[in-house]
mmCIF file of C-alpha atoms in Angstrom:
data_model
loop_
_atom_site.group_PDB
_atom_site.id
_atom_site.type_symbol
_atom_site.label_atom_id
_atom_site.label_comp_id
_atom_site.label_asym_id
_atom_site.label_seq_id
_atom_site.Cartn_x
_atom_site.Cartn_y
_atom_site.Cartn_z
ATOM 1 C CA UNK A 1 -214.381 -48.761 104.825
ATOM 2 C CA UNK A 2 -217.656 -50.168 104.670
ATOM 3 C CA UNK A 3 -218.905 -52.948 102.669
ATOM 4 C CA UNK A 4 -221.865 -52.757 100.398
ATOM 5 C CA UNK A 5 -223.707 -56.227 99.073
ATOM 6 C CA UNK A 6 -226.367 -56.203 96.812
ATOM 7 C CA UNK A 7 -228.689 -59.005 95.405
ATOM 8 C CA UNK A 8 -229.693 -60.359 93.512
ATOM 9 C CA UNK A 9 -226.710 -59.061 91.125
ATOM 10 C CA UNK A 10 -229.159 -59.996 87.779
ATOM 11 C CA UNK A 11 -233.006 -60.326 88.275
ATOM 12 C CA UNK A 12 -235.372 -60.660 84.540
ATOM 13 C CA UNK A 13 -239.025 -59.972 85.138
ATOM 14 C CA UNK A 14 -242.255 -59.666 82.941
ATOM 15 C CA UNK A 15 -243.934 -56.264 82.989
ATOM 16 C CA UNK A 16 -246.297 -56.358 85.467
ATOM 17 C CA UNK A 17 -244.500 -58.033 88.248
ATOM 18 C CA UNK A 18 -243.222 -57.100 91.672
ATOM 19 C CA UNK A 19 -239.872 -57.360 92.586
ATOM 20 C CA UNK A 20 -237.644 -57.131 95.851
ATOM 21 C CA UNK A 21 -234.040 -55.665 95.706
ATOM 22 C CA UNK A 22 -231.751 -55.727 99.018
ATOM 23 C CA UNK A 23 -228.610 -53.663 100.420
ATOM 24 C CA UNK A 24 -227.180 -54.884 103.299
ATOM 25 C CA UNK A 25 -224.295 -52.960 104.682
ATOM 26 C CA UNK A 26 -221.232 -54.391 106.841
ATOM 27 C CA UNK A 27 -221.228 -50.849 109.442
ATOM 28 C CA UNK A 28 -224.210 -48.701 110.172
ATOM 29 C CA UNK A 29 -224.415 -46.082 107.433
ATOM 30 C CA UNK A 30 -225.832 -41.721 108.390
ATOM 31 C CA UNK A 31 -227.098 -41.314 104.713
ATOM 32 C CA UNK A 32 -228.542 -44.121 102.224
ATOM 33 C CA UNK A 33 -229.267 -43.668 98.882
ATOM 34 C CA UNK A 34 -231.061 -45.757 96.282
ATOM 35 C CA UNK A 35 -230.304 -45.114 92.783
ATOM 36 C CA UNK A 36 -231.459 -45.993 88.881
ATOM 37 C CA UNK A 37 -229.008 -46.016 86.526
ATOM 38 C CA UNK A 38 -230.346 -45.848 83.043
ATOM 39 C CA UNK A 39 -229.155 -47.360 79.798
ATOM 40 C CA UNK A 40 -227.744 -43.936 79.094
ATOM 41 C CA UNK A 41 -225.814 -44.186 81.832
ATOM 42 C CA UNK A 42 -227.546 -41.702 84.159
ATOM 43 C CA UNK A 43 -227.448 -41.742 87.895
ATOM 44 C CA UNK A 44 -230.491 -40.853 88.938
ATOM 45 C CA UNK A 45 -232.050 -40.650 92.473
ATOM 46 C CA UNK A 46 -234.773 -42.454 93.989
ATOM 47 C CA UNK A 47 -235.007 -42.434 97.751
ATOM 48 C CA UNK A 48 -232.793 -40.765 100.222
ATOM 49 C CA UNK A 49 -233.913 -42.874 103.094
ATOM 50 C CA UNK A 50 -231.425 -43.090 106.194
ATOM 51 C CA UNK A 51 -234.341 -44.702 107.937
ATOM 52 C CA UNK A 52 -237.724 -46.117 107.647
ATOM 53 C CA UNK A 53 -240.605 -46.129 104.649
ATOM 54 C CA UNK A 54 -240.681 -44.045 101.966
ATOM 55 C CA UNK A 55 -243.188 -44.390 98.714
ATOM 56 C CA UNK A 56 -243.048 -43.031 95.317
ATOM 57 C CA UNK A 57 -245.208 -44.250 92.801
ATOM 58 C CA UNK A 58 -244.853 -48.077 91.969
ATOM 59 C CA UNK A 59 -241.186 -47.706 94.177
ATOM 60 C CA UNK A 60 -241.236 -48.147 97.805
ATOM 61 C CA UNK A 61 -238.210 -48.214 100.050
ATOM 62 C CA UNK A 62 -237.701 -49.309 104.210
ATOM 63 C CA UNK A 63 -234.155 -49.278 105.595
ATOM 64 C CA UNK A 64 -233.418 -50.570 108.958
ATOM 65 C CA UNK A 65 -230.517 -48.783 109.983
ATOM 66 C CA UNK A 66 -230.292 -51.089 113.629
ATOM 67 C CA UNK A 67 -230.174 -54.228 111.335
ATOM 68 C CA UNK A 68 -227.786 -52.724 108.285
ATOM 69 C CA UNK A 69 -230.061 -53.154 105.597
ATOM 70 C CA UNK A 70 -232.404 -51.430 102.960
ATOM 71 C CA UNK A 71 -234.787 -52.613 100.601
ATOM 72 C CA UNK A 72 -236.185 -51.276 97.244
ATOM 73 C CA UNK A 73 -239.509 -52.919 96.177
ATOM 74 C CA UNK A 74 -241.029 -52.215 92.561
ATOM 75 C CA UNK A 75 -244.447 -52.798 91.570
ATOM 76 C CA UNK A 76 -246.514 -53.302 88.904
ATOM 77 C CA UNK A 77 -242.788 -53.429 86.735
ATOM 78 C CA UNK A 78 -242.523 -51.494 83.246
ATOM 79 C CA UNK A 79 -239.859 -51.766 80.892
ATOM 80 C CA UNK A 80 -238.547 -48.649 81.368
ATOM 81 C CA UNK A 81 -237.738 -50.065 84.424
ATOM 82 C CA UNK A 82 -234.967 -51.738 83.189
ATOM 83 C CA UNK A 83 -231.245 -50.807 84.427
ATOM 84 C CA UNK A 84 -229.435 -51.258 86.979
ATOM 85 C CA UNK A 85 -229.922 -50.165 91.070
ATOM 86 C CA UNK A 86 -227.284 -49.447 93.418
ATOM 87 C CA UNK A 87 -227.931 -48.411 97.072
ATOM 88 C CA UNK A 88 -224.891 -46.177 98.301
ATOM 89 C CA UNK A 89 -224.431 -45.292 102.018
ATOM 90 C CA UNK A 90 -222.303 -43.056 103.999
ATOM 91 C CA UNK A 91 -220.436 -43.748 107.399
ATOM 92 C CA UNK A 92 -219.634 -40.845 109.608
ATOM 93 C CA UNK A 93 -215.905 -42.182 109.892
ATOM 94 C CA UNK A 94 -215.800 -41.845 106.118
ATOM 95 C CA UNK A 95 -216.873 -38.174 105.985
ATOM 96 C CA UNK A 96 -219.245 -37.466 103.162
ATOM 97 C CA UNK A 97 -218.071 -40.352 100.645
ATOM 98 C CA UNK A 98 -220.796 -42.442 99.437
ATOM 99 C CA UNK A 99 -220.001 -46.521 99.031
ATOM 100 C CA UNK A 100 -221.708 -47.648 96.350
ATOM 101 C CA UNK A 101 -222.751 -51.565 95.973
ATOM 102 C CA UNK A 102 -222.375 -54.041 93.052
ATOM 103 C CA UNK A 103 -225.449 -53.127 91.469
ATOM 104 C CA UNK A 104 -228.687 -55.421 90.587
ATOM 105 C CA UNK A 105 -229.222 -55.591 87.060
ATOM 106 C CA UNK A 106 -232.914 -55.219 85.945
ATOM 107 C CA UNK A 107 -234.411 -56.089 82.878
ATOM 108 C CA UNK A 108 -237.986 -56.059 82.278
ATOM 109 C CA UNK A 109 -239.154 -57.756 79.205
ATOM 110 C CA UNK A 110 -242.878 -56.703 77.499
ATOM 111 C CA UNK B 1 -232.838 -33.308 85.546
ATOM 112 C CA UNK B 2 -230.620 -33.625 88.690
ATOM 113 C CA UNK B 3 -229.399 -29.766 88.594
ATOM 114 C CA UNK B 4 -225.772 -30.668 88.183
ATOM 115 C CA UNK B 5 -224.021 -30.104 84.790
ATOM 116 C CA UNK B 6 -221.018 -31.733 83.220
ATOM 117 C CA UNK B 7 -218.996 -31.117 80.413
ATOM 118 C CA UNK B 8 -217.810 -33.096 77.958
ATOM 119 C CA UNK B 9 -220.807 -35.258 77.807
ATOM 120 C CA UNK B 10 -217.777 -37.338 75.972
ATOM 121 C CA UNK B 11 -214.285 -37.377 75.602
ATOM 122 C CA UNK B 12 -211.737 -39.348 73.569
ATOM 123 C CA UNK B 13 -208.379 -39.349 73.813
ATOM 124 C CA UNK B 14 -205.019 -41.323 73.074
ATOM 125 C CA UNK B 15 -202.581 -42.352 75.964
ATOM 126 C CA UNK B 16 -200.116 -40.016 77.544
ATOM 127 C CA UNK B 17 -202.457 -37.339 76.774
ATOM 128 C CA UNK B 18 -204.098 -34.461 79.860
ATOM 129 C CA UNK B 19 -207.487 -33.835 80.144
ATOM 130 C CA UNK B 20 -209.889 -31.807 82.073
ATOM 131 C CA UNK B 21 -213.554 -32.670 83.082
ATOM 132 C CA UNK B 22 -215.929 -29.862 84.605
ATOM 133 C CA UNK B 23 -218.594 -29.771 86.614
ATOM 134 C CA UNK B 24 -221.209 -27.431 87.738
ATOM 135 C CA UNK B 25 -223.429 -28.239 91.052
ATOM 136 C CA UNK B 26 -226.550 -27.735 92.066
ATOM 137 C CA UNK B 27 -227.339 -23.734 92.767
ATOM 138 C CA UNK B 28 -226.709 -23.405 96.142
ATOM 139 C CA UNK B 29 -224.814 -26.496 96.850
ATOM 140 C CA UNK B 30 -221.538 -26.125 98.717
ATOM 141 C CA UNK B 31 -220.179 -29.586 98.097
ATOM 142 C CA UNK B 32 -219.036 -31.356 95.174
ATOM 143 C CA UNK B 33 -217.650 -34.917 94.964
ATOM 144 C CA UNK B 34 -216.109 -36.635 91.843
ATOM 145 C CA UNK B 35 -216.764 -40.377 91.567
ATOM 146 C CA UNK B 36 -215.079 -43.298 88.759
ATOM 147 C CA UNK B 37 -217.489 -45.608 87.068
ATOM 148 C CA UNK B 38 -215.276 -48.503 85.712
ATOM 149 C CA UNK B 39 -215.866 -51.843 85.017
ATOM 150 C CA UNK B 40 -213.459 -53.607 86.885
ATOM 151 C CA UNK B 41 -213.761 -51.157 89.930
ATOM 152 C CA UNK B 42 -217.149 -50.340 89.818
ATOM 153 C CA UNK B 43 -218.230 -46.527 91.679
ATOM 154 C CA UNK B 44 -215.822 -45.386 93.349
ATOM 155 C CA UNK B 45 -215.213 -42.253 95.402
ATOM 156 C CA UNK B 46 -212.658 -39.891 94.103
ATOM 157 C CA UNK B 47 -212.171 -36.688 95.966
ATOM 158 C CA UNK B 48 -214.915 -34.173 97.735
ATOM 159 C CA UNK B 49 -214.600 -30.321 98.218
ATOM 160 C CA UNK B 50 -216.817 -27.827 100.490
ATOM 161 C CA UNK B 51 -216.834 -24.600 99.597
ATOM 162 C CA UNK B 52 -213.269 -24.535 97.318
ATOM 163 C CA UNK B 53 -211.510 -26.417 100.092
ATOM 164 C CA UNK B 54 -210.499 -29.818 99.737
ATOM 165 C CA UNK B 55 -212.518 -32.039 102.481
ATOM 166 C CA UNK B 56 -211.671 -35.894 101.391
ATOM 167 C CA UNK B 57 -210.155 -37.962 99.224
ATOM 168 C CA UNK B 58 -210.426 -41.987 98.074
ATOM 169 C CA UNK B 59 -209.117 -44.026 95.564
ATOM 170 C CA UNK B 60 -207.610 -40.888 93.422
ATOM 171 C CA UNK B 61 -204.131 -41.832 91.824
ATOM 172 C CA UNK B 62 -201.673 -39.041 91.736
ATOM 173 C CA UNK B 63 -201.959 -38.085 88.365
ATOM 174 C CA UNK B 64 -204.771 -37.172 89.173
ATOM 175 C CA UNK B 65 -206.130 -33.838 90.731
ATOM 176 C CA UNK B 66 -209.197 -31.215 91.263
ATOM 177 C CA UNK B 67 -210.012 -28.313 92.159
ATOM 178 C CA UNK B 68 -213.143 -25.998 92.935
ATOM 179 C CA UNK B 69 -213.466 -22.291 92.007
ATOM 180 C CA UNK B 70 -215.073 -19.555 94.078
ATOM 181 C CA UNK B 71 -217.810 -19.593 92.051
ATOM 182 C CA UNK B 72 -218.049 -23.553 93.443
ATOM 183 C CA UNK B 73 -218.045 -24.992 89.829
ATOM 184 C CA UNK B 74 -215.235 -27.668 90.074
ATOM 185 C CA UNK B 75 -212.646 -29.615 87.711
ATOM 186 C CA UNK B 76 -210.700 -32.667 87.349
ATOM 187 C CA UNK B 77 -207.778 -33.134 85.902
ATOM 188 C CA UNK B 78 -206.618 -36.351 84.731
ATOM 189 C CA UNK B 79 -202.720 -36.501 83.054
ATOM 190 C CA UNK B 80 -200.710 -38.883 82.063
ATOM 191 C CA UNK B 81 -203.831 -41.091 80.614
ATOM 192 C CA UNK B 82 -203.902 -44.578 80.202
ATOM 193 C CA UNK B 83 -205.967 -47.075 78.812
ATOM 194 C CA UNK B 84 -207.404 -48.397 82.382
ATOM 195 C CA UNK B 85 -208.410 -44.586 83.263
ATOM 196 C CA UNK B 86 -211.336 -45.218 80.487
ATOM 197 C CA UNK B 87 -214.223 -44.754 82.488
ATOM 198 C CA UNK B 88 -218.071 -43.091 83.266
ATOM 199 C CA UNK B 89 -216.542 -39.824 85.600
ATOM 200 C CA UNK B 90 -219.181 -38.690 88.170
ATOM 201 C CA UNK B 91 -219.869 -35.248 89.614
ATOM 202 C CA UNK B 92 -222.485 -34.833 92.657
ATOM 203 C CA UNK B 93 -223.031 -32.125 94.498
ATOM 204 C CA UNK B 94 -225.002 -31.798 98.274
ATOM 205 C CA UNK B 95 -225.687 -29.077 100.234
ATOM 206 C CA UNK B 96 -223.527 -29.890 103.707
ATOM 207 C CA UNK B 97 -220.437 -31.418 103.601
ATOM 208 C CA UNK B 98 -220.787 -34.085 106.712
ATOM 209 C CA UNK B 99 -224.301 -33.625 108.115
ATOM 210 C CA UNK B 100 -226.731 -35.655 109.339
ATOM 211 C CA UNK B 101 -228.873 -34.723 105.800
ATOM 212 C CA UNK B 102 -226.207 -35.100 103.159
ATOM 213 C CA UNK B 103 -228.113 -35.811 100.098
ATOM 214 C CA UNK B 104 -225.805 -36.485 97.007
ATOM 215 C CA UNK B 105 -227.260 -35.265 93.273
ATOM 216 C CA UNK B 106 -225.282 -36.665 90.732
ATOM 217 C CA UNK B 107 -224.286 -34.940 87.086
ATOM 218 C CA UNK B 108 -224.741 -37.108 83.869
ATOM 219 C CA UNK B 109 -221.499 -37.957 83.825
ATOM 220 C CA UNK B 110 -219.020 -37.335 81.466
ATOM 221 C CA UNK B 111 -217.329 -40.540 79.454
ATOM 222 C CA UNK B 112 -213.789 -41.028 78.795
ATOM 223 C CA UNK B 113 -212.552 -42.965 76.453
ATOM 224 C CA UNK B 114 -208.598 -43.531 76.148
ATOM 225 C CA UNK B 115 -207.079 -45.061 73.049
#
């Protein structure tokens, strides 16, 4: 299967900064997926981006599927920010299974 | 709100025991995957059906199984528990089963906890 690495694995910010997270991906991947995952525990969807720029809000994402990677930019950071990110991406050898990466771990302090 | 339900939001039980997690996808969603949140293994892909048939499966140990219903709501069953199956359980559901839009919606999870 495909490998997933993510980094940085732990970034700490102060609210208000900007911030650069990266997925790089070991095969080229059909479907990519960014996700939050709250301190509840929640999986919650930010960008379905297989290729190019997307924007929503303060998040941005670009994946370059030719060059196997994605990136998840955050602006103008809030604490409720804080969590943890994990890109997830699908080969079509692998059917409709997502791989999932390490995780960064976000924390945004006031 | 991600459209997908899951029930128990938690569960805890003792080793040895059988339980059985449920999930509800998105309305009109055909496909629903289970993943395993752990902290050793991190998300992982369990098993994926389309449409109440059984289309992959990953890292799912035997005592484990699922099924989905004709009315597409799906569950897993986990036997023989013990203590390393403690764990955040995933549902997500998508539309298409291996298309080139597969987007994947995923439940609150449901977290078991094995004594």
């Amino acid at each position: 299967g495909i490998q997933v690495e993510q980094s940085p694995p732990d970034l700490i910010l102060q609210e208000g900064a900007n911030s650069t997270l990266r997925c790089n991906f070991s095969d080229s991947v059909n479907n990519l997926q960014w996700f939050h995952q709250n301190p509840w525990g929640q999986l919650i969807n930010l960008f379905y981006i297989p290729s190019g720029t997307k924007q929503n809000g303060r998040l941005s994402a670009t994946t370059v599927a030719t060059e196997r990677y994605s990136l998840l930019y955050i602006s103008s950071s809030q604490t409720t920010d804080s969590g943890v990110y994990f890109c997830a991406g699908r080969v079509e050898t692998s059917g409709s299974r997502l791989t999932f990466g390490e995780g960064t771990q976000l924390t945004v302090n006031p | 709100d991600s459209g997908v339900t899951q029930t128990p939001k938690h569960l805890i039980t003792a080793t040895g025991q059988r339980v059985t997690l449920r999930c509800s996808p998105r309305s009109g969603d055909l496909s629903v995957y289970w993943y395993q949140q752990s902290l050793d293994q991190g998300l992982q892909f369990l098993i994926q059906y389309y449409n109440g048939e059984e289309r992959a499966k990953g890292n799912i140990l035997e005592r484990f199984s699922a099924q989905q219903f004709p009315d597409l709501h799906s569950e897993l069953n986990l036997s023989s528990l013990e203590l390393g199956d403690s764990a955040l359980y995933f549902c997500a559901s998508s539309f298409l089963a291996a298309k080139s839009y597969n987007e994947q919606f995923f439940g609150p999870g449901t977290r078991l906890t094995v004594l």
